[in-house]
Coordinates of N, CA and C in Angstrom, one line a residue:
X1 N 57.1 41.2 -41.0 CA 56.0 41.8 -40.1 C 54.8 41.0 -40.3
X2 N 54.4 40.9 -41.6 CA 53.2 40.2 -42.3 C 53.2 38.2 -41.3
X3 N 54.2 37.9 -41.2 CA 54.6 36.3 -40.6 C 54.5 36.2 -39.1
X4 N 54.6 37.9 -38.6 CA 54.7 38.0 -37.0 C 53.0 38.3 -36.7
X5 N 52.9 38.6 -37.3 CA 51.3 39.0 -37.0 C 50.2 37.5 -37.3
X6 N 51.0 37.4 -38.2 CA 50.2 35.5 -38.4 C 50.0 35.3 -37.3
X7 N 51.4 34.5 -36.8 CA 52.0 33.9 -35.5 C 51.5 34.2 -34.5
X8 N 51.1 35.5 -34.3 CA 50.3 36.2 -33.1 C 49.1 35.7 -32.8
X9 N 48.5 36.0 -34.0 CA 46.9 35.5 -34.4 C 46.5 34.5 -34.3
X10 N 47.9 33.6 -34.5 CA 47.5 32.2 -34.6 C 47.0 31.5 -33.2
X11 N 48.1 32.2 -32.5 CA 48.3 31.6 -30.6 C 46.7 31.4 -30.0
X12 N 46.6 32.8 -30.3 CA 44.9 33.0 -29.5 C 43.8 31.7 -30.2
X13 N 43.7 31.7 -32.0 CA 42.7 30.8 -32.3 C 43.3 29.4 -31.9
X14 N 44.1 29.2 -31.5 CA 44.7 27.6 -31.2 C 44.4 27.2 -30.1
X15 N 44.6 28.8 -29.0 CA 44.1 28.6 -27.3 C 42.0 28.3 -27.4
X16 N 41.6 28.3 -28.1 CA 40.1 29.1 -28.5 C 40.1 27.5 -28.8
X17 N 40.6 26.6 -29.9 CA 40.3 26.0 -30.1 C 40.4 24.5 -29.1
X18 N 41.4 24.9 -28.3 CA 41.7 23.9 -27.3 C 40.7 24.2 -26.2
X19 N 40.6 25.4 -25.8 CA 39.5 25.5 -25.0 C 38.2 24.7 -25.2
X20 N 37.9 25.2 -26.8 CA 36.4 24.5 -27.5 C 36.9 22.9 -27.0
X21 N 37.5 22.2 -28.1 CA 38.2 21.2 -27.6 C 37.8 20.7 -26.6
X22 N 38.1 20.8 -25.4 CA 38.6 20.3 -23.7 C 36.6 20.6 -23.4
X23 N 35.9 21.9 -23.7 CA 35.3 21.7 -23.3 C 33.9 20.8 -23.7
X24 N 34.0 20.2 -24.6 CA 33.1 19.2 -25.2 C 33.5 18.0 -25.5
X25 N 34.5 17.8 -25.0 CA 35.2 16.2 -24.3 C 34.5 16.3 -23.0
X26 N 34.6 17.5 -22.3 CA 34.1 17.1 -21.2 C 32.4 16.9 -20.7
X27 N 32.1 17.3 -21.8 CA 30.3 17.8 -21.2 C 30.1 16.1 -21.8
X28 N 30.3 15.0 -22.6 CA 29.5 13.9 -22.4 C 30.0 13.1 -21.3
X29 N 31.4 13.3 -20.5 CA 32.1 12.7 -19.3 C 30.6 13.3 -17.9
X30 N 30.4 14.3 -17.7 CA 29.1 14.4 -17.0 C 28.1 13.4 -17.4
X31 N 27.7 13.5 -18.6 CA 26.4 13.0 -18.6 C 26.4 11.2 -18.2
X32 N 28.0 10.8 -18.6 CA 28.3 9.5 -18.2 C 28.3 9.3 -16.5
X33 N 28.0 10.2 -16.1 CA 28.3 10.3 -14.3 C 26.7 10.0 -13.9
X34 N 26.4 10.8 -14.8 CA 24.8 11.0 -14.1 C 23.4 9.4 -14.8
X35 N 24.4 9.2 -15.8 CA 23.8 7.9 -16.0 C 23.6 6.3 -15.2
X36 N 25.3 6.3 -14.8 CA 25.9 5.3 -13.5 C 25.2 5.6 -11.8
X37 N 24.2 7.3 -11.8 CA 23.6 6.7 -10.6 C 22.5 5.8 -10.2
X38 N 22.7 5.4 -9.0 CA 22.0 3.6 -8.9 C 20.2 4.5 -8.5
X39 N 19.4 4.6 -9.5 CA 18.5 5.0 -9.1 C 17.4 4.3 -7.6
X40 N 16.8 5.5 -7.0 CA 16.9 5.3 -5.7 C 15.5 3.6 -5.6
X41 N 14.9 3.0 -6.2 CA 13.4 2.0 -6.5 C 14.7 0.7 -6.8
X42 N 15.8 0.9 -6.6 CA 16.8 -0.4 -6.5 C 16.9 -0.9 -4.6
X43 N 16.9 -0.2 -4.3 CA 16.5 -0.3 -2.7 C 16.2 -1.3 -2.2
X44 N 14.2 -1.2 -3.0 CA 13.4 -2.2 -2.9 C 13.4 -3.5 -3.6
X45 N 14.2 -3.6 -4.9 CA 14.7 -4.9 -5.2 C 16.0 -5.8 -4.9
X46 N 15.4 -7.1 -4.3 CA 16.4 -8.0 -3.8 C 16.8 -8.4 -4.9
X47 N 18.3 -8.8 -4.6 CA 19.1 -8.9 -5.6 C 19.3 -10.8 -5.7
X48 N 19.0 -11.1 -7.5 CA 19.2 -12.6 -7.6 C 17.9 -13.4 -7.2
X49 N 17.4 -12.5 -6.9 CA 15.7 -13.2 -6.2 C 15.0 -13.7 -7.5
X50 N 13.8 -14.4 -7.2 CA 13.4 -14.4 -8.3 C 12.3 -13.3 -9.2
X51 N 12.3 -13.6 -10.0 CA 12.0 -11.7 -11.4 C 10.3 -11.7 -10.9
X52 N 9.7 -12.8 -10.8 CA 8.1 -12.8 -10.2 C 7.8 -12.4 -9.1
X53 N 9.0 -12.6 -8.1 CA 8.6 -12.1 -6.9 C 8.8 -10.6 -6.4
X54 N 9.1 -10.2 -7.4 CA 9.9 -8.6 -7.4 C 8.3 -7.6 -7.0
X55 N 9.1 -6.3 -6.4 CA 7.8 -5.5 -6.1 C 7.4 -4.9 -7.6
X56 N 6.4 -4.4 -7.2 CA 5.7 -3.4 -8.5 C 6.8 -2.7 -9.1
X57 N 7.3 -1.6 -8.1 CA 8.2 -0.9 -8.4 C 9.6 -1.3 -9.4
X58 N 9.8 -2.4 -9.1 CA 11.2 -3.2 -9.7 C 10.9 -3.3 -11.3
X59 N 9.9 -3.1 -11.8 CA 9.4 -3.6 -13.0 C 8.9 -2.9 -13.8
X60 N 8.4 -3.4 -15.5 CA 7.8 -2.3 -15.8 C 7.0 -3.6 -16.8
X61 N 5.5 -3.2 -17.1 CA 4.7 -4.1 -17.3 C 3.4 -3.7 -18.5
X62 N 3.7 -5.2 -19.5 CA 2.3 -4.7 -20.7 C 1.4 -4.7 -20.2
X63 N 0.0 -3.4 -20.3 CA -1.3 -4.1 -19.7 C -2.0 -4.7 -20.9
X64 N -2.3 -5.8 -20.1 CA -3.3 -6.6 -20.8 C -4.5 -6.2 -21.2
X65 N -5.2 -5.6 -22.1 CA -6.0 -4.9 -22.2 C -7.2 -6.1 -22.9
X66 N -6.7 -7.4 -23.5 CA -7.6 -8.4 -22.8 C -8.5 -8.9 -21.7
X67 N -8.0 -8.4 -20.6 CA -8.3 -9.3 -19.5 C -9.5 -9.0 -19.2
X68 N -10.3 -9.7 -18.4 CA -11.7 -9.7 -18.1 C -11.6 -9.3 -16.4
X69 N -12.2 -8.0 -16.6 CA -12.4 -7.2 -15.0 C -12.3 -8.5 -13.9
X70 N -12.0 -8.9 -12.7 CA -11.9 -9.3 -11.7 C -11.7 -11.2 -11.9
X71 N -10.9 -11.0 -13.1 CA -10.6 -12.7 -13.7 C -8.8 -12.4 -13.0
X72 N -8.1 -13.7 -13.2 CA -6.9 -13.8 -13.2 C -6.4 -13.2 -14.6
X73 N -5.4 -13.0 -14.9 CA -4.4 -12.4 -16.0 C -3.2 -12.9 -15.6
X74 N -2.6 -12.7 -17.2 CA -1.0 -12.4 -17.2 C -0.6 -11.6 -18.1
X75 N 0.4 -11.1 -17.6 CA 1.0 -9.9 -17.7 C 2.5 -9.9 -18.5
X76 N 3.1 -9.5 -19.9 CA 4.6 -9.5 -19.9 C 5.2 -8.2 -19.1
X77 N 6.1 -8.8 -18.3 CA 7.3 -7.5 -17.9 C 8.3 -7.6 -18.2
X78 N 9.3 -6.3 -17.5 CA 10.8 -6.5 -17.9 C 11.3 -5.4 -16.9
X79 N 12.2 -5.9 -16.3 CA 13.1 -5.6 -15.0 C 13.3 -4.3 -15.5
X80 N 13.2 -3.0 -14.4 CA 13.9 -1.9 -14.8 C 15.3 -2.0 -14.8
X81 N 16.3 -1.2 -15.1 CA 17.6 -1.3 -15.3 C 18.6 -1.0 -13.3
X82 N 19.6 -1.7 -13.5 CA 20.2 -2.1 -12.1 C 19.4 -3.1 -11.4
X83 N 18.5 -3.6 -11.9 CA 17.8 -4.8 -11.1 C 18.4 -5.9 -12.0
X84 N 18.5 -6.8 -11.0 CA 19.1 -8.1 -11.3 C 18.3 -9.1 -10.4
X85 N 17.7 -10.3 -11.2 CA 16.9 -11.2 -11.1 C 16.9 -12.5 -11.7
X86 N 16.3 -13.9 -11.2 CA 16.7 -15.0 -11.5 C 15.3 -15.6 -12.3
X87 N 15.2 -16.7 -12.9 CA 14.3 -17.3 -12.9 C 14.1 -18.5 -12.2
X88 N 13.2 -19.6 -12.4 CA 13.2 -21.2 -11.4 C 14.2 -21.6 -11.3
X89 N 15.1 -21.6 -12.3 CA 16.3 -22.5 -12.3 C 17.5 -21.8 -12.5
X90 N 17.2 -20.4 -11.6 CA 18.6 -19.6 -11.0 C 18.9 -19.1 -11.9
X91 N 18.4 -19.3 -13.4 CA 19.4 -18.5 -14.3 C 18.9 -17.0 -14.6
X92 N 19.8 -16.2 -14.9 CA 19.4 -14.4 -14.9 C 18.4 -14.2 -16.1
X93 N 17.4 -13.3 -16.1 CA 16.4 -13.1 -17.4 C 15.8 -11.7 -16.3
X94 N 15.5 -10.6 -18.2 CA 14.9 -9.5 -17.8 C 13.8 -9.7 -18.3
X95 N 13.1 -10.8 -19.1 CA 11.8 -10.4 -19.4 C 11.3 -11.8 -18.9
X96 N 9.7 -11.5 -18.3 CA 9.0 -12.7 -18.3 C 7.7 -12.3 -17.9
X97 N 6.9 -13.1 -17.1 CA 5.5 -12.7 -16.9 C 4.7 -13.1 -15.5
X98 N 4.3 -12.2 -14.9 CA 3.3 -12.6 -13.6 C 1.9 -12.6 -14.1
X99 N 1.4 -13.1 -13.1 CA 0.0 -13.2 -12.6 C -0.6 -12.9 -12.0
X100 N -1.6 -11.8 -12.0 CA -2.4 -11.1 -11.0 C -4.3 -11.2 -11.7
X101 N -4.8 -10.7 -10.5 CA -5.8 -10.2 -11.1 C -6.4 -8.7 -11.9
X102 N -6.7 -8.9 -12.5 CA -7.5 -8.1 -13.4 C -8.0 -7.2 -12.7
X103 N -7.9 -5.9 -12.3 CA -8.2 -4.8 -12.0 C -7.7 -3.9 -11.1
X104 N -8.0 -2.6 -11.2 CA -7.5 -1.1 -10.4 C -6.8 -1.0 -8.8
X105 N -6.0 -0.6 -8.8 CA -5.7 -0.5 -7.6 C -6.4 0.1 -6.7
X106 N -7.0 1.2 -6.9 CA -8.3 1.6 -6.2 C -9.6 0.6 -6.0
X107 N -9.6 -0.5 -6.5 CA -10.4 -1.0 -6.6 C -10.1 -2.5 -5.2
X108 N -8.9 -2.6 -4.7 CA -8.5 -3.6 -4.2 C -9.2 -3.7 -2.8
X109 N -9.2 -4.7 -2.5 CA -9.5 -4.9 -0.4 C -8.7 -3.9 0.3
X110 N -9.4 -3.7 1.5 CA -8.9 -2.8 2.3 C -7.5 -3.3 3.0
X111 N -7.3 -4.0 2.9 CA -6.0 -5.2 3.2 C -4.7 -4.5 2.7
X112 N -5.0 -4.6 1.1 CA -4.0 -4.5 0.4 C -3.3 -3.2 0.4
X113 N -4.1 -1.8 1.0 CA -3.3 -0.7 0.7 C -3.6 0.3 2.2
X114 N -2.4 1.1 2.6 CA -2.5 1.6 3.7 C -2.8 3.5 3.3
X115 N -3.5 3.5 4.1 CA -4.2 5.3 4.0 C -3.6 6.1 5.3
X116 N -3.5 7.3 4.9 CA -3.0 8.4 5.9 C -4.8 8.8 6.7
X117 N -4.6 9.0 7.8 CA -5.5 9.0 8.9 C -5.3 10.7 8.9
X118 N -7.0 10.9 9.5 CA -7.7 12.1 8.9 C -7.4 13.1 10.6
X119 N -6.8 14.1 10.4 CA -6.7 14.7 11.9 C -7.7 15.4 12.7
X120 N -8.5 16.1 11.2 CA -9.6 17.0 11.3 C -11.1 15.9 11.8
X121 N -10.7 14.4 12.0 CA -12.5 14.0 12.2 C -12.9 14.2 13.6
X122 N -14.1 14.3 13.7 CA -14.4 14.8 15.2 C -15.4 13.2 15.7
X123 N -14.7 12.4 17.1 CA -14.7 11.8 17.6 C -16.3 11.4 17.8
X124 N -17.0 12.2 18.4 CA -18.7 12.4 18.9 C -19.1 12.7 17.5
X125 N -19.7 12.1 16.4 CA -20.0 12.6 15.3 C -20.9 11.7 14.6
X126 N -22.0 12.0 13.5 CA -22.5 11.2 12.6 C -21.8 10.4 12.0
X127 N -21.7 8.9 12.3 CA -21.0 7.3 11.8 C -21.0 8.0 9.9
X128 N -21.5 9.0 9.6 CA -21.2 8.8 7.5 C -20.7 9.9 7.6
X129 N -20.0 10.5 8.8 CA -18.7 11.3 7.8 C -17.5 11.0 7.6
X130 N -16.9 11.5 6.1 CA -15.9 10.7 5.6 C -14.9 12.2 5.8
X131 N -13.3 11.4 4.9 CA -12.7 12.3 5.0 C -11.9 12.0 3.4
X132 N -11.3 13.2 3.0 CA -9.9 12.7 1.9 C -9.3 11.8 2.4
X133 N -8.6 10.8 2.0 CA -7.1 10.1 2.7 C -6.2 10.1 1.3
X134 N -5.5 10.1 0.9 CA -4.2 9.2 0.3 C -3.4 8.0 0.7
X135 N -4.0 6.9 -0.1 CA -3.5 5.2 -0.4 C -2.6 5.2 -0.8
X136 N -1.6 4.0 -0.5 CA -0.6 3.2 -1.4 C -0.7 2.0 -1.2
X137 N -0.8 1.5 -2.4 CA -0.7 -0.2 -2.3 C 0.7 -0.5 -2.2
X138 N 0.6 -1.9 -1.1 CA 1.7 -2.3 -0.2 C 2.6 -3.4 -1.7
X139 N 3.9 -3.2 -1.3 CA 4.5 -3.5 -1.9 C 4.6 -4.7 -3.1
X140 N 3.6 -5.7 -2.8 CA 3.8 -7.3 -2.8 C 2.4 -7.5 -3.6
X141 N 1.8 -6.2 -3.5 CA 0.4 -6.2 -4.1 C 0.2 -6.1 -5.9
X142 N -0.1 -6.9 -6.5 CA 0.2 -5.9 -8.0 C -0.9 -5.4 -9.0
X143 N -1.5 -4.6 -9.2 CA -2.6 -4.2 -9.7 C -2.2 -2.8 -10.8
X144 N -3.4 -2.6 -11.6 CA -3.7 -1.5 -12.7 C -3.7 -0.6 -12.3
X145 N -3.2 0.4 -13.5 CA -3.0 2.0 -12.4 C -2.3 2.7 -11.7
X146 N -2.5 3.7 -10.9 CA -1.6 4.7 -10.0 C -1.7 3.2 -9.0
X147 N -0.5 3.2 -8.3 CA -0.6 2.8 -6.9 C -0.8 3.7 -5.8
X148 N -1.1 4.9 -6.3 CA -0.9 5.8 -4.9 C -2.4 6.8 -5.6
X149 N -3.2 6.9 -4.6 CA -4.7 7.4 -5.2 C -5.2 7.6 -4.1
X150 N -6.3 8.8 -4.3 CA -7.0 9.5 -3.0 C -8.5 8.4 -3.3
X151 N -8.8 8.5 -1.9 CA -9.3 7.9 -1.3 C -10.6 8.8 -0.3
X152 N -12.1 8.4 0.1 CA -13.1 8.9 0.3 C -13.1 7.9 1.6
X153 N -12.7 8.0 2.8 CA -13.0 7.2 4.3 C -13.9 7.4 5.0
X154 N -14.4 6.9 6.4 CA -15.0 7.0 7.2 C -14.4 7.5 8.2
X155 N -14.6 8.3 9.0 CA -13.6 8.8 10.1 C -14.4 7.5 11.1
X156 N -13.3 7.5 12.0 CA -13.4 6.9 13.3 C -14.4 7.7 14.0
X157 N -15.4 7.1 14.7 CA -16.0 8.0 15.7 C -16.6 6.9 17.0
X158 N -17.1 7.3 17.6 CA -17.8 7.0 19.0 C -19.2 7.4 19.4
X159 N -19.8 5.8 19.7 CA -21.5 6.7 20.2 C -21.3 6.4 21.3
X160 N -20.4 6.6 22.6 CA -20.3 6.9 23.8 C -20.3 5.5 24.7
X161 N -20.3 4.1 24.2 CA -20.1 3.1 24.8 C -18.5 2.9 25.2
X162 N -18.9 2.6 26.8 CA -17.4 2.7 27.3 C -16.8 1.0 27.3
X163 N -16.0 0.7 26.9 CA -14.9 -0.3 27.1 C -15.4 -1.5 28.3
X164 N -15.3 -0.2 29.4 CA -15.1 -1.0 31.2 C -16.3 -1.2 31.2
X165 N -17.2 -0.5 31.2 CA -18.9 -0.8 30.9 C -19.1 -2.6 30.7
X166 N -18.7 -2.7 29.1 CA -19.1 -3.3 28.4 C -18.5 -4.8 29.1
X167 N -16.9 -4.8 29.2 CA -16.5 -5.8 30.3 C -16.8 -5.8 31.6
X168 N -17.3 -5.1 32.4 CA -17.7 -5.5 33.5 C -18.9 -6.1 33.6
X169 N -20.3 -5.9 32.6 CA -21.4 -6.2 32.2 C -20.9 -8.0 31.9
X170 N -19.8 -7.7 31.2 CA -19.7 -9.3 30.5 C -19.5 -10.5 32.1
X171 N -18.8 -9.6 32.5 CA -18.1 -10.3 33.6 C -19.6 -11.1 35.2
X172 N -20.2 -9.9 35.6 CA -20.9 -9.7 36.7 C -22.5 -10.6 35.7
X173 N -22.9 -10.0 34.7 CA -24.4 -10.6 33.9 C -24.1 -10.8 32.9
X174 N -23.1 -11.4 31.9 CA -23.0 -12.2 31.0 C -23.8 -13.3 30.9
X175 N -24.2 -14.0 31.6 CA -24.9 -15.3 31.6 C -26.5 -14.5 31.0
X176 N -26.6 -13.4 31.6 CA -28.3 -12.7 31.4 C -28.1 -11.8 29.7
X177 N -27.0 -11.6 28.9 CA -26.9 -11.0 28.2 C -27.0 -9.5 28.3
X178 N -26.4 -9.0 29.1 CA -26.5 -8.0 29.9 C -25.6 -7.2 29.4
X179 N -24.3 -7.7 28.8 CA -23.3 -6.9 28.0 C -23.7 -6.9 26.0
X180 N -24.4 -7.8 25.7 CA -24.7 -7.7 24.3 C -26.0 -7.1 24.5
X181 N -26.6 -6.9 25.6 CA -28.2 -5.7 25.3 C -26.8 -4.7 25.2
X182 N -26.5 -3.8 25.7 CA -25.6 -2.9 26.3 C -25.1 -2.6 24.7
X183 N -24.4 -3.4 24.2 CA -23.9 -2.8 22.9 C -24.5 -2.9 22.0
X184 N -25.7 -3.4 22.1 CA -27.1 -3.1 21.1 C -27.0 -4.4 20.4
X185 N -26.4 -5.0 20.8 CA -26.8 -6.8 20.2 C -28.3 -7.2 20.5
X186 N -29.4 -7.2 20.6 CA -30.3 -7.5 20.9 C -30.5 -9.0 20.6
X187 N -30.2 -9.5 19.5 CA -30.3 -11.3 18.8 C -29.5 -11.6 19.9
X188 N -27.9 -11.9 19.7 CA -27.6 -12.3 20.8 C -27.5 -12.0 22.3
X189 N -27.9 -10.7 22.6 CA -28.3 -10.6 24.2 C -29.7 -11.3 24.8
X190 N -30.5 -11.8 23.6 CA -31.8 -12.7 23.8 C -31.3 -14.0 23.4
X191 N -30.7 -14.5 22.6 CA -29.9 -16.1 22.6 C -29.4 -16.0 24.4
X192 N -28.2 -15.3 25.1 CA -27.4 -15.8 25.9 C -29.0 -15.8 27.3
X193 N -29.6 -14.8 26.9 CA -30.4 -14.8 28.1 C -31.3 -16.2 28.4
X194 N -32.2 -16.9 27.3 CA -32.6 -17.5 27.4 C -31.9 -18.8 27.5
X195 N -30.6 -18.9 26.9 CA -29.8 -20.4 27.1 C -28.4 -20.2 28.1
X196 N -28.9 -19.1 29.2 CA -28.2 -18.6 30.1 C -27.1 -19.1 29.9
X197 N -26.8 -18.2 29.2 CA -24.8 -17.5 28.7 C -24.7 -18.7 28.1
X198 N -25.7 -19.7 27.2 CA -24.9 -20.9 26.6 C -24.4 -21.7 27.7
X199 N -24.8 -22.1 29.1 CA -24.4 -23.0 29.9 C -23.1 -23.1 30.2
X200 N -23.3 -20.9 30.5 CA -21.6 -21.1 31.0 C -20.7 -20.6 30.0
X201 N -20.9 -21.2 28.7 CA -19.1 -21.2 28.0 C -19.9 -20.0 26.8
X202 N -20.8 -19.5 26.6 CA -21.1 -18.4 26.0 C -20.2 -17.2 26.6
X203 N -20.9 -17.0 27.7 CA -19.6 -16.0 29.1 C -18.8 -16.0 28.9
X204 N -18.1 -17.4 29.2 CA -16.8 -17.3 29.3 C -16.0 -16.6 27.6
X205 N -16.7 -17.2 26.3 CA -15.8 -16.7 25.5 C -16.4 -15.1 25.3
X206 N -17.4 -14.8 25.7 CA -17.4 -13.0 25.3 C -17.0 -11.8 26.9
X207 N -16.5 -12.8 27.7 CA -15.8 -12.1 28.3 C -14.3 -12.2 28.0
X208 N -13.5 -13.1 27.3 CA -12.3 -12.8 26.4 C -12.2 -11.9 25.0
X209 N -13.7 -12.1 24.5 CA -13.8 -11.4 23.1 C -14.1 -9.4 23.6
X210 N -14.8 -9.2 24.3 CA -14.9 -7.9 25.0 C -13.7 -7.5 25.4
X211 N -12.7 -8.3 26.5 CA -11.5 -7.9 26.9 C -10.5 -7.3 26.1
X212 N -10.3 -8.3 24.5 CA -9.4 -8.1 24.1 C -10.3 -7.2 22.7
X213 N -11.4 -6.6 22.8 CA -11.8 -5.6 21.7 C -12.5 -6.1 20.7
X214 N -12.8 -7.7 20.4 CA -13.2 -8.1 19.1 C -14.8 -7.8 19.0
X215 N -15.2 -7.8 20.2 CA -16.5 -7.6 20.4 C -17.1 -6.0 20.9
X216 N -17.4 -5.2 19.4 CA -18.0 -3.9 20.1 C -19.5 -3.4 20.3
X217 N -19.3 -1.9 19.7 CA -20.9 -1.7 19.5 C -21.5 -2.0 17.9
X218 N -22.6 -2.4 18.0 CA -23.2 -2.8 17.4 C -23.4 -1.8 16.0
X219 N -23.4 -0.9 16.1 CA -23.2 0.4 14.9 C -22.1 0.7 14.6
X220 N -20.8 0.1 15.2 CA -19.9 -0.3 14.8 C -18.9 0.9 15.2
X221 N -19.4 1.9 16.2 CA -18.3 2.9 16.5 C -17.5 2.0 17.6
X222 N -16.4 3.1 18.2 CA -15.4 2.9 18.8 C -15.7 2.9 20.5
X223 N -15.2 2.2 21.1 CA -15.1 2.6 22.7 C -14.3 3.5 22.6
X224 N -14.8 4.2 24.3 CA -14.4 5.3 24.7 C -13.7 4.8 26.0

């Protein structure tokens, strides 16, 4: 009886331990699943290109904490993982070094980073009201810092100068300066007047520069 009751006992701690067993074989086979995904900042890196030309994103980089605000620098990086990159002479390397300038992303030209547009600004309004926006620096750009930062703007607005105004003035009295009084140019609506429209080819180019928008109001709002 004593050898049957073992035997009994035994079945269950042997199922218990296969269970244990089976289940902590299996919990690092997960974690191996979740390591092999191709994180989603691979996207943006071309593959075999060269490691310098890689976006921000593709990388990860020492700051130089040398560098002199608004000088050139260089930089050591190293490829984040699933990126694959060459150097000059096509051969593969994860570490190496770019060159940028010395300072903040917030700090760059307005070139370099695109802003979300404000829905709340009101059209007819004082030229210094701003709004929040949120920036990202464009891909190709490389600078210190968040690349993605709020931002203090100007809303778009309008001091009521119309478009067709402005070119039909260029068109009919351009030679008299009749469209640069009109957008508050006063310098040159008194240059064209007195050297009548530039003898002709003053006209002619600020009636293409008005047509196609390069030329506005002088306070710098928008046609209407």
């Amino acid at each position: 009886a004593g050898s049957l009751m073992t035997t009994k006992l035994s079945q269950p701690q042997s199922t218990l331990a296969k269970s244990l067993t089976s289940t902590s074989t299996n919990a690092p086979y997960f974690k191996v699943a979740e390591s092999t995904e191709i994180p989603p900042y691979v996207i943006k890196c071309p593959s075999n290109g060269l490691c310098s030309r890689l976006p921000p994103d593709c990388m990860t980089c020492n700051t130089n904490y040398s560098c002199i605000y608004g000088k050139p620098a260089t930089f050591d990086c190293k490829v984040k993982p699933h990126v694959h990159c060459v150097d000059e002479n096509n051969h593969e390397q994860e570490n190496f070094t770019i060159n940028m300038t010395c300072q903040f992303c917030w700090q760059l030209a307005t070139t370099d980073y695109v802003c979300t547009n404000s829905t709340n600004c009101m059209t007819v309004s004082c030229p210094r009201q701003r709004y929040n926006a949120t920036c990202t620096v464009r891909d190709h750009i490389h600078c210190l810092g968040n690349r993605v930062f709020p931002k203090m703007l100007y809303c778009n607005w309008t001091g009521g100068y119309k478009w067709s105004t402005a070119l039909a003035l260029s068109i009919t009295l351009g030679g008299f300066g009749a469209d640069r009084f009109y957008l508050g140019q006063w310098r040159e609506g008194l240059g064209k007047l007195f050297s009548f429209g530039g003898l002709g080819i003053w006209t002619l180019i600020d009636v293409l520069l008005i047509g196609v928008g390069y030329v506005g109001p002088a306070d710098g709002s928008l046609y209407i």
